[in-house]
Coordinates of N, CA and C in Angstrom, one line a residue:
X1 N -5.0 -5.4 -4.4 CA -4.1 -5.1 -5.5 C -4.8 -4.9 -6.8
X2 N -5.6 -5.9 -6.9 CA -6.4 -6.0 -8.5 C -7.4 -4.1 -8.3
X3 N -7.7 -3.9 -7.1 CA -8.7 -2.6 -7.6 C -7.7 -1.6 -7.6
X4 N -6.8 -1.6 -6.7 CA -5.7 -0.6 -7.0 C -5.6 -0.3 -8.4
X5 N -4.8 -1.5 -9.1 CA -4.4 -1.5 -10.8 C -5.5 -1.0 -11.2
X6 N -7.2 -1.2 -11.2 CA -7.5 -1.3 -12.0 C -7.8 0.7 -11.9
X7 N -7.7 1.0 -10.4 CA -7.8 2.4 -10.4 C -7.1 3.3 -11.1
X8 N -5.0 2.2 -11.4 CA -4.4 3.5 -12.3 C -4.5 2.9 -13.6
X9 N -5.7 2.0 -14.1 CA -5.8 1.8 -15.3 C -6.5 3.2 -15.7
X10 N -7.7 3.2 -15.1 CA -8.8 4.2 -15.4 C -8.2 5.5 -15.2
X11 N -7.6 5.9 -14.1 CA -6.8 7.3 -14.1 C -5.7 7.1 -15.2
X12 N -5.4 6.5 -16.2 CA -4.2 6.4 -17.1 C -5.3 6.6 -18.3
X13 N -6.6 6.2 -18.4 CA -7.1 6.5 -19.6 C -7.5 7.1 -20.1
X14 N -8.1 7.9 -18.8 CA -8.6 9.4 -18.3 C -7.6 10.9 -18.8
X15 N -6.4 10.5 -18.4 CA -5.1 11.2 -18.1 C -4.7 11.3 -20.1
X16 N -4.8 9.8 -21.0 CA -4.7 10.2 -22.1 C -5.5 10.5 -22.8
X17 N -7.2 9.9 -22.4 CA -8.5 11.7 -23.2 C -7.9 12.8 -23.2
X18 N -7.9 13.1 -21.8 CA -7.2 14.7 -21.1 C -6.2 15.3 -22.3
X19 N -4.9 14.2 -22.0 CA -3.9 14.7 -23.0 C -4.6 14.8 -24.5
X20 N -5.3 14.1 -25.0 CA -5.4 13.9 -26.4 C -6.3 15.3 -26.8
X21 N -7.1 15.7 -25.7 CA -7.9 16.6 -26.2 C -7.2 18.3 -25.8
X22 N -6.3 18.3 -24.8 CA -5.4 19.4 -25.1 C -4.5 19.3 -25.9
X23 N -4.1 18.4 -26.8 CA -3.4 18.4 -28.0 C -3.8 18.8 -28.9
X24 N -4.8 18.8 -28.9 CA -6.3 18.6 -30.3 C -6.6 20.6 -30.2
X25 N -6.8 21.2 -29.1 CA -6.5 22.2 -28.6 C -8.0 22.1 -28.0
X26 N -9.0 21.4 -27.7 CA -10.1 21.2 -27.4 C -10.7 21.4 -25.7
X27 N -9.6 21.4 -25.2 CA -9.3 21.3 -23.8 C -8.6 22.3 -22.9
X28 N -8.4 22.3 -21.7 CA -7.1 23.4 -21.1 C -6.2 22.1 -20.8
X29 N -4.9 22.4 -20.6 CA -3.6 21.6 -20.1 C -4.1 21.3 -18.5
X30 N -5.0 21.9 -17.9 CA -5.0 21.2 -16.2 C -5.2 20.4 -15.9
X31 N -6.2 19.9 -16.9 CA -6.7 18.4 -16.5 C -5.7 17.2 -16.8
X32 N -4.9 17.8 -17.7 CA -4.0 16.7 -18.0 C -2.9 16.4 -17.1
X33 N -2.5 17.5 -16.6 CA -1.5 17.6 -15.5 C -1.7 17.3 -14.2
X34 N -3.0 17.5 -13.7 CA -4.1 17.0 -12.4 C -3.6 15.2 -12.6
X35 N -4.2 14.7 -13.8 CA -4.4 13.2 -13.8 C -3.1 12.9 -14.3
X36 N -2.1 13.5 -14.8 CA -0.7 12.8 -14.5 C 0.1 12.6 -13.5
X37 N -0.3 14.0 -12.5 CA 0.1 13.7 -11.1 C -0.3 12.6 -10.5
X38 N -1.6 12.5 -10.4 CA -2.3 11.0 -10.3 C -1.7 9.9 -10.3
X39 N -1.7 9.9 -11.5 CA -1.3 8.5 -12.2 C -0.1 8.4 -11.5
X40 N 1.1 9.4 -11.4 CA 2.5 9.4 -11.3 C 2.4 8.7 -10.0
X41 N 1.5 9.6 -9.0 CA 1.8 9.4 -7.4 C 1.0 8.0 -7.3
X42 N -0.2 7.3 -7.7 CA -0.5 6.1 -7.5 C 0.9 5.1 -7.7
X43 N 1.5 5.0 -8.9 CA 2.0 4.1 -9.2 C 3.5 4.2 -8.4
X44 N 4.2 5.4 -7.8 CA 5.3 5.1 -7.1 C 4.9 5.6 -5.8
X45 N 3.8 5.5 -5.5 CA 3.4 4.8 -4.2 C 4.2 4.2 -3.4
X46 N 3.2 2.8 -4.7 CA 3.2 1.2 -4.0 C 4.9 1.1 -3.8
X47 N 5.6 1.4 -4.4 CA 7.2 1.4 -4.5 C 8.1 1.7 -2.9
X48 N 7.3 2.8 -2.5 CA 8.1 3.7 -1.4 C 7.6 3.2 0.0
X49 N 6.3 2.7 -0.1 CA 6.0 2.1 1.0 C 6.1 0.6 1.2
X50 N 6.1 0.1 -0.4 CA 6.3 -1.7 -0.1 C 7.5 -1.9 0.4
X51 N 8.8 -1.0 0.4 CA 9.9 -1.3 1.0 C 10.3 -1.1 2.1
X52 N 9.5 -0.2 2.6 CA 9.6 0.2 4.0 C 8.7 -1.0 4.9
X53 N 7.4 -1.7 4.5 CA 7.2 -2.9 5.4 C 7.4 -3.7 5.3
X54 N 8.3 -4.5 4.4 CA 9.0 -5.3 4.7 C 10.8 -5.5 5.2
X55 N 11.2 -3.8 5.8 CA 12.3 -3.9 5.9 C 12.2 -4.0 7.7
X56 N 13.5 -4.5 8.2 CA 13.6 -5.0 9.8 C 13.5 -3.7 10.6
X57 N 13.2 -3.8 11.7 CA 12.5 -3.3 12.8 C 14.2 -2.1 12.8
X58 N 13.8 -1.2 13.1 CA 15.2 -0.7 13.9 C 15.2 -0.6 15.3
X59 N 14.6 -0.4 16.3 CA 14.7 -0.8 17.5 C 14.1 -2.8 17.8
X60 N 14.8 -3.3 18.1 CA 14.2 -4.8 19.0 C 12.7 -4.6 19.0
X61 N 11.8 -5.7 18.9 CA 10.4 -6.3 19.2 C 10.5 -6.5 20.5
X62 N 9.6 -6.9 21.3 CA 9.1 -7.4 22.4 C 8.2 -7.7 22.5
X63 N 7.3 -9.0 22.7 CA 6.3 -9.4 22.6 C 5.2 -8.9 24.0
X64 N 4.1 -8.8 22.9 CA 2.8 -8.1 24.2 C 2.2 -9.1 24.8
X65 N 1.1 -9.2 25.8 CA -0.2 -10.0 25.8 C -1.2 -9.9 24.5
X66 N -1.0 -9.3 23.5 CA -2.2 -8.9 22.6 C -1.6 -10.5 21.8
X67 N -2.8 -11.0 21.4 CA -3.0 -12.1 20.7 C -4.1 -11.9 20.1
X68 N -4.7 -12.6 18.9 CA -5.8 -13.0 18.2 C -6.1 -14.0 17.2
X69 N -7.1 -14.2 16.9 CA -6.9 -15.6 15.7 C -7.0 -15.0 14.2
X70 N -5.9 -15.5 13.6 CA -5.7 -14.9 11.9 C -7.1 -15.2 11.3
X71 N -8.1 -14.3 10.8 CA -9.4 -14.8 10.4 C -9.2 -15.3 8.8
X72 N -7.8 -15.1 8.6 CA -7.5 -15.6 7.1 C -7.3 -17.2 6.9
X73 N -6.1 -16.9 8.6 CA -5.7 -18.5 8.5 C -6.5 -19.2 9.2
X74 N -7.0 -18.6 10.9 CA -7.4 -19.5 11.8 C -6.5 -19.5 12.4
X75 N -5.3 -19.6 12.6 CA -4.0 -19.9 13.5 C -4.1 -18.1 14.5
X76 N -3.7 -18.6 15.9 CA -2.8 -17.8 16.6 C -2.1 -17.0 16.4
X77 N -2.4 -15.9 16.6 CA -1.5 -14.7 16.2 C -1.0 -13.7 17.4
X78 N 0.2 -13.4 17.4 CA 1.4 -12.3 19.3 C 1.4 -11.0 18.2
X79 N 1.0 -10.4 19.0 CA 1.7 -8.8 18.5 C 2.7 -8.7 19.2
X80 N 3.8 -8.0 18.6 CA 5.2 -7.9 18.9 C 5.4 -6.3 19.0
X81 N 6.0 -5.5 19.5 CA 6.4 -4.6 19.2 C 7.5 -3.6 19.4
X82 N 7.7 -2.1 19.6 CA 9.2 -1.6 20.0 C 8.5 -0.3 20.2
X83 N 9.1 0.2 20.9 CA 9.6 1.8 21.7 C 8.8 2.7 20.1
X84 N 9.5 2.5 19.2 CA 8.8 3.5 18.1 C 7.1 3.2 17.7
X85 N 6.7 1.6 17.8 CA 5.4 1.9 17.1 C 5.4 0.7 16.5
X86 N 6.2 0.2 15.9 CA 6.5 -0.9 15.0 C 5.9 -1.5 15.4
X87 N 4.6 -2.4 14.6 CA 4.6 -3.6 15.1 C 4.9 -4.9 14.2
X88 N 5.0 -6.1 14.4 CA 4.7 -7.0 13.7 C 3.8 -8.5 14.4
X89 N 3.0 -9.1 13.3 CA 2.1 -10.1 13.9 C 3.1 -11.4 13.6
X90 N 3.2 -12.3 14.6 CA 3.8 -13.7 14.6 C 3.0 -14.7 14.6
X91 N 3.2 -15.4 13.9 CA 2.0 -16.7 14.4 C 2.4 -17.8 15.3
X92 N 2.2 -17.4 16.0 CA 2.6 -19.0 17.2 C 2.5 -20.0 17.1
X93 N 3.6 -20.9 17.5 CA 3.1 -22.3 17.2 C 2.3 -23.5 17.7
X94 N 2.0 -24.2 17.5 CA 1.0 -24.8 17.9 C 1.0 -25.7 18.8
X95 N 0.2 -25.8 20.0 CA 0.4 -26.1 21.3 C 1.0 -27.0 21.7
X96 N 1.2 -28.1 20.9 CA 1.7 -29.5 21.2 C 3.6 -29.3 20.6
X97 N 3.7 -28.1 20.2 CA 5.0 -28.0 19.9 C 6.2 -27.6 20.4

C-alpha cells in the first residue's frame, strides 16, 4: 500500500509540472491529460476492486485437499472454492480443537 501511494504521489506531481507548464504555454496539453488519466485510474482503482474482495462468494465454497502453511502466520491454511473460480483461504484450527 505504502509504494502504491507513494506511486500516485509522484504521478500527481508529475501530472501538476505537466499542468503548470501547459498553462505557462511552455508545454503541449498531452502530457497533462496522459498523467491525469493516471493519476485518476490509480486512485479509483483501489475503490472498485477493494469491494469486490471482500464481498461474499455468490455461488457456495467447498473445501479442496489444497492446504498450505501461512508464511506470514505459520498457521494452516484449506483453499475453499466454487463452480466460478472464487477462492478463499481459511485457517484451520488447531489440532487439539
Amino acid at each position: 500500500m505504502m509504494l502504491r501511494n507513494a506511486i500516485v504521489g509522484a504521478f500527481g506531481v508529475v501530472f501538476l509540472l505537466c499542468l503548470w507548464g501547459a498553462a505557462q504555454g511552455n508545454a503541449p496539453w498531452g502530457a497533462p491529460l496522459v498523467f491525469g488519466v493516471l493519476v485518476a485510474a490509480l486512485v479509483f482503482e483501489r475503490r472498485r476492486y477493494s469491494a469486490q474482495a471482500g464481498a461474499d462468494p455468490r455461488e457456495p465454497l467447498a473445501p479442496t485437499r489444497e492446504r498450505f502453511i501461512d508464511p506470514e502466520s505459520g498457521r494452516p491454511v484449506q483453499v475453499w472454492t466454487n463452480a466460478r473460480g472464487e477462492r478463499r483461504y481459511v485457517e484451520e484450527p488447531p489440532a487439539g480443537a
